[in-house]
XYZ file of C-alpha atoms in Angstrom:
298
model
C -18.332 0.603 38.251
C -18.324 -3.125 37.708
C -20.108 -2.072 33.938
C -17.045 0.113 33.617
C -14.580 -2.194 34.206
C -15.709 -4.889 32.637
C -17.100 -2.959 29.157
C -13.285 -1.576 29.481
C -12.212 -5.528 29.184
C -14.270 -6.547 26.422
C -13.232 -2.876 24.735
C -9.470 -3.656 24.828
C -10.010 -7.403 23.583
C -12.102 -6.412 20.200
C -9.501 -3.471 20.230
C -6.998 -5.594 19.825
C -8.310 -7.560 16.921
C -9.326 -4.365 15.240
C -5.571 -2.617 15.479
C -4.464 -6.138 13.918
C -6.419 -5.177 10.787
C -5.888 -1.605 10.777
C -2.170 -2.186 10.860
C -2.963 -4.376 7.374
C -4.576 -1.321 5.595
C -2.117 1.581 7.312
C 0.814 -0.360 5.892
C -0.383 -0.795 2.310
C -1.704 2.613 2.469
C 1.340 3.907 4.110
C 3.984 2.748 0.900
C 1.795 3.010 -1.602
C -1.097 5.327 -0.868
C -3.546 2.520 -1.878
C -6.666 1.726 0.452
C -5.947 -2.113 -0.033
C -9.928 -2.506 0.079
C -9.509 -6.938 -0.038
C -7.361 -6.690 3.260
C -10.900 -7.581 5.242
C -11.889 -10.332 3.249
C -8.047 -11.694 3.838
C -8.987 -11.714 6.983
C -12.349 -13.601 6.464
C -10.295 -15.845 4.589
C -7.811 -16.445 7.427
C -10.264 -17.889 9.626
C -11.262 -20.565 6.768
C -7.994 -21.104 6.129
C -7.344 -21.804 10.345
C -10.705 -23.997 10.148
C -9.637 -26.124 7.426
C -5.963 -26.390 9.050
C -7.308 -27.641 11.840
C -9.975 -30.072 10.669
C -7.772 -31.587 7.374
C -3.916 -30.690 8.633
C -3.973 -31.245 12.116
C -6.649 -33.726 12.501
C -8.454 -31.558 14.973
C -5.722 -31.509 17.416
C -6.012 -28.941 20.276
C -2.326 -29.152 21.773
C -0.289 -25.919 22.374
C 1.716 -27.286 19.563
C -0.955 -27.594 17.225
C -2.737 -24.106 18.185
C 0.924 -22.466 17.539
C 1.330 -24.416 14.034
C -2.445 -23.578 13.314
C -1.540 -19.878 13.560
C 1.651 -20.318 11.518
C 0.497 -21.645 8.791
C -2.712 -19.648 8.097
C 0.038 -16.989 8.869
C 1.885 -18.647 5.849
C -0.880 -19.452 3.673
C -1.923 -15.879 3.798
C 0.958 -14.101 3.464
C 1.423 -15.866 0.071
C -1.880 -15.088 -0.367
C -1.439 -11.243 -0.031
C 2.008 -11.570 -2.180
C -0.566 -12.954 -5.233
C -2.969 -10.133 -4.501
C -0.615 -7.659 -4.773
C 1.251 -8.851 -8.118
C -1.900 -9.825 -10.173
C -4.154 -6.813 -8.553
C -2.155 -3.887 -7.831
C 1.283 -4.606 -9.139
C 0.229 -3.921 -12.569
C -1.462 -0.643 -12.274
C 0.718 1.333 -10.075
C 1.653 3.627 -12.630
C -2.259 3.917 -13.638
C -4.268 6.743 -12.325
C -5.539 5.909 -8.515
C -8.688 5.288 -9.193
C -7.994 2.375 -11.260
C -6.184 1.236 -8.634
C -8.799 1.518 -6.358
C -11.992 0.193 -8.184
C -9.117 -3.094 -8.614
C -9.297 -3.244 -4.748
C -12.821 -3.780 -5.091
C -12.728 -6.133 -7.820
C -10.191 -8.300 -5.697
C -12.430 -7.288 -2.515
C -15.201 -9.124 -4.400
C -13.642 -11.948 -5.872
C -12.138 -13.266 -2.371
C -15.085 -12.563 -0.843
C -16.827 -15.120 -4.028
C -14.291 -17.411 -3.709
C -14.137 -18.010 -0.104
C -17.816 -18.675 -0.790
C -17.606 -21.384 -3.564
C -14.873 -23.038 -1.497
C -16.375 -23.373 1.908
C -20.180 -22.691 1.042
C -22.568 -19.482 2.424
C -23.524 -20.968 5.424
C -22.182 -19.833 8.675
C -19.650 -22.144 9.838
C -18.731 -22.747 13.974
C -14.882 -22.046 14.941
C -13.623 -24.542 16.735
C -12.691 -24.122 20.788
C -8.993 -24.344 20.343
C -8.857 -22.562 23.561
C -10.338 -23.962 27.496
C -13.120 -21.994 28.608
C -11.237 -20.525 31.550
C -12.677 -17.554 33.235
C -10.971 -15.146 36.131
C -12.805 -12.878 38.359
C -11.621 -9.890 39.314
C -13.556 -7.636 41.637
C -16.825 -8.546 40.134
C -15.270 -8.360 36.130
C -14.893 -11.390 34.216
C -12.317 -12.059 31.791
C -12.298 -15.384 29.787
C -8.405 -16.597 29.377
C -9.012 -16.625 25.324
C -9.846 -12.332 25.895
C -6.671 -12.485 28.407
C -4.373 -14.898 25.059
C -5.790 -11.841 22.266
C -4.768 -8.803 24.453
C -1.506 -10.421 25.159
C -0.155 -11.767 21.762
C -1.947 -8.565 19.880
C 0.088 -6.484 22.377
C 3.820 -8.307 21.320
C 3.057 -8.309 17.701
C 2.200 -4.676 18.017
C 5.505 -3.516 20.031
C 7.601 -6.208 17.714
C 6.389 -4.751 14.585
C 6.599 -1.142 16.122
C 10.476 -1.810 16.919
C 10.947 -3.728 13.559
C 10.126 -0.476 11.430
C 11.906 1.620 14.034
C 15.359 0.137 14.993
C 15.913 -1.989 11.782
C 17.400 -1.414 8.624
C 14.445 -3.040 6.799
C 12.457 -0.843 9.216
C 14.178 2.307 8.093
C 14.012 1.524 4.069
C 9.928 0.891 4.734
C 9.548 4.695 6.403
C 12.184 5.763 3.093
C 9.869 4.189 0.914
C 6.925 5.529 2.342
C 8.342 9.032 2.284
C 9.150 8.957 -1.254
C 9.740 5.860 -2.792
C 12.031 7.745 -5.578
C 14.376 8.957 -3.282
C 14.390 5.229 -1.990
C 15.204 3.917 -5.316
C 18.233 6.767 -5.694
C 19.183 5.108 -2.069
C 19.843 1.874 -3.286
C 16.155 0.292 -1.708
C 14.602 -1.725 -3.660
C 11.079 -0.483 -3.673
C 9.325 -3.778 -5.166
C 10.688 -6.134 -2.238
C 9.828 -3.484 0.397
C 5.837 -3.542 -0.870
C 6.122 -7.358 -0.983
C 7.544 -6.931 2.592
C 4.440 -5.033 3.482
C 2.042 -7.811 2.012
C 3.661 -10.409 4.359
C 3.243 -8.487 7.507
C -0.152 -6.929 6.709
C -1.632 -10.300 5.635
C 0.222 -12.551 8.228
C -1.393 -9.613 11.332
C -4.854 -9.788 9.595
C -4.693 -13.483 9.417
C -3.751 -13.743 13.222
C -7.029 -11.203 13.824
C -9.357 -13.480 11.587
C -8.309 -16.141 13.867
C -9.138 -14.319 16.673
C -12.246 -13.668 15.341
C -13.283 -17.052 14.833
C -11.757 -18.129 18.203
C -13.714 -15.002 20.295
C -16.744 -15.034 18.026
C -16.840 -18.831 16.701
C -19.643 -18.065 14.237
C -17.300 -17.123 10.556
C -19.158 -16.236 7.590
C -17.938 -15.745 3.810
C -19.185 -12.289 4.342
C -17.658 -10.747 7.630
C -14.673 -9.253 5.957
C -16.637 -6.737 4.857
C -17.966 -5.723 8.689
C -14.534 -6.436 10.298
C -12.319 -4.507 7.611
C -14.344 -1.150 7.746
C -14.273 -1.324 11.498
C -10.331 -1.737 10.965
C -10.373 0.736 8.235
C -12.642 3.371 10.829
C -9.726 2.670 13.543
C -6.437 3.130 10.968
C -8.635 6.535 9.772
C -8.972 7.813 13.707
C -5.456 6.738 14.379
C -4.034 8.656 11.183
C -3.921 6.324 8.189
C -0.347 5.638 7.308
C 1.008 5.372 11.133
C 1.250 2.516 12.585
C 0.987 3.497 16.084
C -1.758 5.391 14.666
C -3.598 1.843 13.754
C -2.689 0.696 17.049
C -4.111 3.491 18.976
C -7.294 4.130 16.571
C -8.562 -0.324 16.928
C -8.179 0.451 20.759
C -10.098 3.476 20.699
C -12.520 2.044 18.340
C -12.944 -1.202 20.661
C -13.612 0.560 23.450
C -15.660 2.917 22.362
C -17.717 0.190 20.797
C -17.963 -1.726 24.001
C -19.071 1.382 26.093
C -21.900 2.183 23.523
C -22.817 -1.582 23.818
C -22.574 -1.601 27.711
C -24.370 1.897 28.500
C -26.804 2.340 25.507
C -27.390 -0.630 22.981
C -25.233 -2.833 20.641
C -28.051 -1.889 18.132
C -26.793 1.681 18.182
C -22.955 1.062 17.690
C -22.277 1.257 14.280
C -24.202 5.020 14.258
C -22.494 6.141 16.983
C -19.015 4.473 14.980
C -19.562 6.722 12.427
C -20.152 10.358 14.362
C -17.289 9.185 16.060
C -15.837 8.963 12.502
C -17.308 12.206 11.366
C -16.044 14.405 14.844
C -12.725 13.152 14.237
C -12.457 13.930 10.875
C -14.315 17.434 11.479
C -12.031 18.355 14.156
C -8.640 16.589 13.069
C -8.909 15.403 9.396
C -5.208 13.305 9.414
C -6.360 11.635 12.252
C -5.253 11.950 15.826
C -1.454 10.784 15.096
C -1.734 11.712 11.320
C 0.544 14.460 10.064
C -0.154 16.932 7.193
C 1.289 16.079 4.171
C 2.104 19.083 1.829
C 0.859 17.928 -1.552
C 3.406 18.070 -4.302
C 3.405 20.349 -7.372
């Protein structure tokens, strides 16, 4: 039981960080029916971005203050970040066939991925402890107080994005633009700031979860976008890929069911047993468990 409980903590932690990506590539996908695939090496990027923050902005300060500005401005710096991305690399082809669009995701997959390389070099780099090694124990399950900071703040961005799309006006022209972004034009919504919109709060969530890599993980490589985002991409797939409390529900899922292979059969085995996962859900329930069928137009 102890296994249980505490494989159920460590599930909902990497959860978490995996519905704060998923929510980047729902989003995109959502508006503009684009698998943004560079949204996992903005996250990689993020947690260079945090690391250099701290070490050349901050001077290495670990204060509450400092943490919260750390956060902010990789927030910042990569929500500007995603705006560029989506003006030089998508922006221009949206009336081109999808595929173009998609092989200039990969391009701009690749060249982040390159430059984050030539900036901060190949070598794996050590995240710095921002955060006291605290534990609590709880009938026999341990939970560190950076696992207890992740499930918390991932939890209020979640419901504070979830009630932003909901209950605001912004909110509503995002779900009119996602339905059919003519109709939003005829509206009066102006479809270009509403997919800029989307850029900011994708790339701000996924630069919050590369930070939360670093800090849970604290080996970052130039590489580990590419490992993080298709675990993201997995959970926005099982959730139903254009709902957001599909994105939220699939990184749980996906966390969890990551920790309890890695708990009760091996951590060697949980990327195959990620992808039957993958392959049941889609077999079963191809839009994903909160996905809806989309009639395809004519």
């Amino acid at each position: 039981m102890d296994i249980f409980l505490q494989q159920l903590a460590n599930g909902l932690t990497i959860g978490s960080m995996f519905a704060l990506v998923a929510l980047g590539y729902t989003m995109v996908y959502g508006v503009m029916r684009l698998i943004n695939f560079a949204h996992g090496d903005l996250v990689a990027a993020s947690a260079f971005v945090g690391l250099t923050i701290y070490t050349q902005v901050m001077g290495q300060a670990t204060s509450l203050a400092a943490v919260i500005a750390i956060f902010l401005l990789t927030a910042g710096v990569m929500a500007c970040v995603g705006v560029l991305l989506e003006r030089l690399a998508y922006r221009p082809l949206r009336t081109a066939p999808r595929l173009s669009a998609v092989v200039s995701a990969l391009g701009a997959s690749l060249v982040i991925q390159n430059g984050v390389m030539l900036i901060w070099g190949p070598q794996m780099r050590i995240f710095p402890e921002l955060v006291p090694q605290v534990y609590y124990t709880f009938g026999g399950v341990v939970i560190s107080l950076m696992q207890v900071i992740i499930l918390v703040l991932s939890l209020v961005l979640m419901i504070a994005l979830y009630l932003f799309v909901e209950k605001t006006r912004m909110g509503a022209a995002i779900r009119a633009a996602s339905i059919d972004q003519d109709a939003a034009r005829l509206m009066g919504i102006n479809v270009n700031q509403i997919i800029v919109l989307i850029f900011v709060i994708g790339s701000s969530l996924g630069a919050v979860g590369g930070l939360f890599i670093g800090l849970y993980y604290r080996g970052i490589t130039f590489n580990m976008g590419w490992q993080y985002g298709l675990y993201a991409f997995i959970a926005a797939i099982i959730g139903g890929i254009g709902n957001i409390p599909g994105a939220m529900l699939g990184g749980m899922l996906l966390g969890l069911f990551n920790a309890f292979i890695a708990g009760y059969v091996s951590s060697t085995w949980a990327d195959a047993f990620t992808f039957i996962l993958l392959i049941v859900i889609l077999i079963v329930r191809p839009t994903g468990i909160l996905g809806e069928r989309v009639a395809e137009k004519v």
